[in-house]
Short mmCIF file of C-alpha atoms in Angstrom, two decimals:
data_model
loop_
_atom_site.label_atom_id
_atom_site.label_comp_id
_atom_site.label_asym_id
_atom_site.label_seq_id
_atom_site.Cartn_x
_atom_site.Cartn_y
_atom_site.Cartn_z
CA MET A 1 6.57 -14.29 -0.71
CA GLY A 2 8.31 -14.05 -4.06
CA ILE A 3 7.61 -11.84 -7.00
CA ILE A 4 5.19 -13.31 -9.51
CA GLU A 5 6.30 -12.74 -13.08
CA ARG A 6 3.39 -12.25 -15.44
CA ASP A 7 3.34 -11.93 -19.17
CA HIS A 8 3.39 -8.19 -19.95
CA THR A 9 0.16 -8.62 -21.91
CA SER A 10 -1.52 -8.93 -18.49
CA CYS A 11 -0.27 -5.37 -17.77
CA PRO A 12 -1.49 -3.53 -20.87
CA ALA A 13 -1.82 0.00 -19.44
CA LEU A 14 1.20 2.31 -19.23
CA ILE A 15 0.94 4.81 -16.37
CA PHE A 16 3.30 7.75 -15.97
CA THR A 17 3.77 8.59 -12.27
CA TYR A 18 5.25 11.94 -11.27
CA GLY A 19 4.49 12.35 -7.55
CA THR A 20 3.73 10.29 -4.47
CA LEU A 21 3.48 7.02 -6.43
CA LYS A 22 7.18 7.21 -7.37
CA ARG A 23 9.85 5.21 -5.56
CA GLY A 24 10.76 6.77 -2.22
CA PHE A 25 7.44 8.60 -1.76
CA SER A 26 4.45 7.97 0.47
CA ASN A 27 2.08 6.17 -1.93
CA HIS A 28 4.68 3.97 -3.64
CA ASN A 29 3.63 1.13 -1.36
CA LEU A 30 0.61 0.66 -3.65
CA ILE A 31 2.93 0.14 -6.65
CA GLN A 32 5.12 -2.21 -4.58
CA ASP A 33 2.06 -4.29 -3.67
CA LEU A 34 1.02 -4.40 -7.33
CA MET A 35 4.54 -5.42 -8.39
CA ARG A 36 4.53 -8.26 -5.84
CA THR A 37 1.36 -9.70 -7.39
CA GLY A 38 2.50 -9.14 -10.99
CA ASP A 39 -0.02 -6.32 -11.50
CA ALA A 40 2.66 -3.68 -12.18
CA VAL A 41 6.05 -3.67 -13.88
CA PHE A 42 8.57 -0.83 -13.62
CA LYS A 43 9.52 0.32 -17.13
CA GLY A 44 11.99 3.08 -16.28
CA THR A 45 12.46 6.79 -15.72
CA TYR A 46 10.62 8.82 -18.35
CA THR A 47 10.02 12.47 -19.21
CA THR A 48 6.95 14.03 -20.75
CA ALA A 49 7.38 14.64 -24.48
CA GLU A 50 5.76 18.08 -24.06
CA SER A 51 5.91 20.66 -21.30
CA TYR A 52 3.23 20.49 -18.60
CA PRO A 53 2.79 22.38 -15.35
CA LEU A 54 3.61 20.28 -12.26
CA VAL A 55 2.57 22.09 -9.08
CA CYS A 56 1.76 21.40 -5.45
CA GLY A 57 -1.67 21.92 -3.98
CA PRO A 58 -2.87 21.69 -0.40
CA TYR A 59 -0.69 19.57 1.90
CA ARG A 60 2.07 19.60 -0.76
CA VAL A 61 0.09 17.14 -2.90
CA PRO A 62 1.53 17.13 -6.45
CA PHE A 63 -0.71 17.83 -9.44
CA LEU A 64 0.08 17.57 -13.13
CA LEU A 65 -2.04 20.09 -15.03
CA ASN A 66 -3.46 19.26 -18.45
CA MET A 67 -2.04 22.38 -20.09
CA PRO A 68 0.42 21.13 -22.71
CA GLY A 69 2.95 23.78 -23.68
CA SER A 70 2.94 25.46 -20.25
CA GLY A 71 5.38 24.63 -17.48
CA THR A 72 8.30 22.37 -18.30
CA ARG A 73 8.94 18.76 -19.29
CA VAL A 74 8.27 16.58 -16.25
CA THR A 75 10.36 13.61 -15.13
CA GLY A 76 8.72 10.60 -13.52
CA GLU A 77 8.43 6.82 -13.64
CA LEU A 78 6.58 4.63 -16.10
CA TYR A 79 4.79 1.45 -15.04
CA ALA A 80 2.95 -1.20 -17.03
CA VAL A 81 -0.17 -2.01 -15.02
CA SER A 82 -2.88 -4.67 -15.14
CA ASP A 83 -6.59 -3.85 -15.21
CA TYR A 84 -6.70 -4.67 -11.48
CA GLY A 85 -3.73 -2.37 -10.85
CA LEU A 86 -5.41 0.39 -12.82
CA THR A 87 -8.54 0.04 -10.70
CA ARG A 88 -6.48 0.30 -7.50
CA MET A 89 -4.62 3.37 -8.81
CA ASP A 90 -7.89 5.01 -9.90
CA GLU A 91 -9.22 4.47 -6.36
CA LEU A 92 -6.13 6.04 -4.80
CA GLU A 93 -6.25 9.00 -7.19
CA GLY A 94 -9.96 9.61 -6.61
CA THR A 95 -10.96 9.56 -10.27
CA THR A 96 -14.64 8.99 -9.38
CA SER A 97 -14.53 11.77 -6.75
CA GLY A 98 -13.23 14.49 -9.08
CA HIS A 99 -9.73 14.64 -7.58
CA TYR A 100 -7.75 13.52 -10.64
CA GLU A 101 -8.51 12.50 -14.22
CA ARG A 102 -6.58 9.74 -15.98
CA ARG A 103 -5.73 11.12 -19.41
CA PRO A 104 -3.39 10.28 -22.32
CA ILE A 105 0.15 11.63 -22.33
CA ARG A 106 3.26 11.05 -24.47
CA VAL A 107 6.50 10.22 -22.70
CA VAL A 108 10.11 9.48 -23.68
CA PRO A 109 12.77 7.50 -21.84
CA ALA A 110 14.85 9.94 -19.79
CA GLU A 111 18.13 8.51 -21.14
CA GLU A 112 17.16 8.16 -24.81
CA GLU A 113 15.41 11.04 -26.47
CA GLY A 114 13.49 10.21 -29.57
CA VAL A 115 11.02 7.36 -29.31
CA THR A 116 7.82 8.47 -27.60
CA SER A 117 5.39 6.13 -25.88
CA ALA A 118 1.68 6.59 -25.41
CA ALA A 119 0.80 6.36 -21.72
CA GLU A 120 -1.68 7.81 -19.27
CA ALA A 121 -1.16 10.06 -16.26
CA TYR A 122 -3.29 11.37 -13.44
CA PHE A 123 -3.97 15.05 -14.10
CA ALA A 124 -5.63 17.48 -11.72
CA HIS A 125 -9.36 17.50 -12.41
CA LYS A 126 -10.36 20.13 -14.97
CA SER A 127 -12.74 21.73 -12.46
CA TYR A 128 -9.82 23.31 -10.58
CA ASP A 129 -6.64 22.95 -12.69
CA LYS A 130 -6.55 26.57 -13.91
CA GLU A 131 -7.02 27.85 -10.35
CA LEU A 132 -4.12 25.65 -9.17
CA TRP A 133 -1.92 27.07 -11.95
CA ARG A 134 -2.87 30.63 -10.99
CA ARG A 135 -2.43 29.93 -7.24
CA ASN A 136 1.11 28.66 -7.95
CA GLY A 137 1.99 31.88 -9.78
CA LYS A 138 1.97 30.01 -13.12
CA VAL A 139 5.27 28.45 -12.09
CA GLY A 140 5.78 24.70 -11.97
CA PHE A 141 8.73 22.35 -11.54
CA GLY A 142 10.17 19.51 -13.58
CA CYS A 143 10.40 16.80 -10.95
CA TYR A 144 8.66 16.10 -7.64
CA THR A 145 11.60 15.58 -5.29
CA GLU A 146 12.09 15.58 -1.52
CA THR A 147 12.37 19.39 -1.75
CA GLU A 148 8.89 19.79 -3.29
CA ALA A 149 7.49 17.09 -1.00
CA LYS A 150 8.73 18.84 2.16
CA GLY A 151 5.61 19.45 4.22
CA TYR A 152 3.56 16.72 2.46
CA VAL A 153 0.74 15.54 4.73
CA ARG A 154 -0.51 11.97 4.32
CA ARG A 155 -4.22 11.56 3.71
CA LYS A 156 -4.80 9.95 7.12
CA ASP A 157 -3.15 12.94 8.84
CA ARG A 158 -5.24 15.63 7.12
CA PRO A 159 -8.33 17.11 8.79
CA GLN A 160 -11.16 14.67 8.12
CA SER A 161 -13.96 17.20 8.69
CA VAL A 162 -13.76 18.43 5.07
CA THR A 163 -13.35 16.61 1.76
CA PHE A 164 -10.19 16.76 -0.33
CA LEU A 165 -12.06 18.83 -2.92
CA GLU A 166 -12.93 21.32 -0.15
CA HIS A 167 -9.24 21.42 0.81
CA ILE A 168 -8.42 22.20 -2.84
CA ARG A 169 -11.10 24.91 -3.05
CA ASN A 170 -9.78 26.53 0.17
CA PHE A 171 -6.22 26.33 -1.16
CA VAL A 172 -6.94 27.93 -4.53
CA SER A 173 -9.00 30.72 -2.95
CA SER A 174 -6.31 31.62 -0.39
CA PRO A 175 -3.56 34.16 -1.18
CA SER A 176 -0.28 32.82 -2.61
CA ASP A 177 2.72 32.58 -0.29
#
């Protein structure tokens, strides 16, 4: 099956990915599927225009925290996505379950500082973002790499007896390492 090229107007949303949706990580298969159907287009490696905290939560799941000015500038990948692709990404990120919130962000190409682009990113839900920041010692990192992902547990391999939000609550209420 070949790649279907669509007019970029059919992929109007720009989504900045910083964690498991990036190339080489566990949820990138969703992006690959969307690219095969023309519902996503890779735009390049980008960095946030402002500093944001990027931390890991339970099971080494990455979270971008909506606290501009804290943390550091974060490097990730930018994709143009169709409405269908956006729906699939929202499902994966649990936007209706209170896991993540899709919010505006400004990004710049990693190689060419200067021109910023308006995009959206999946931020940790505001109901627990400050606790995640505190639990991580108010220290984040600039790029989710294999080092940060070491110990990541796929959703299907996590205990199913509690919800992901319960996992987050347990994580933020436990002592820091």
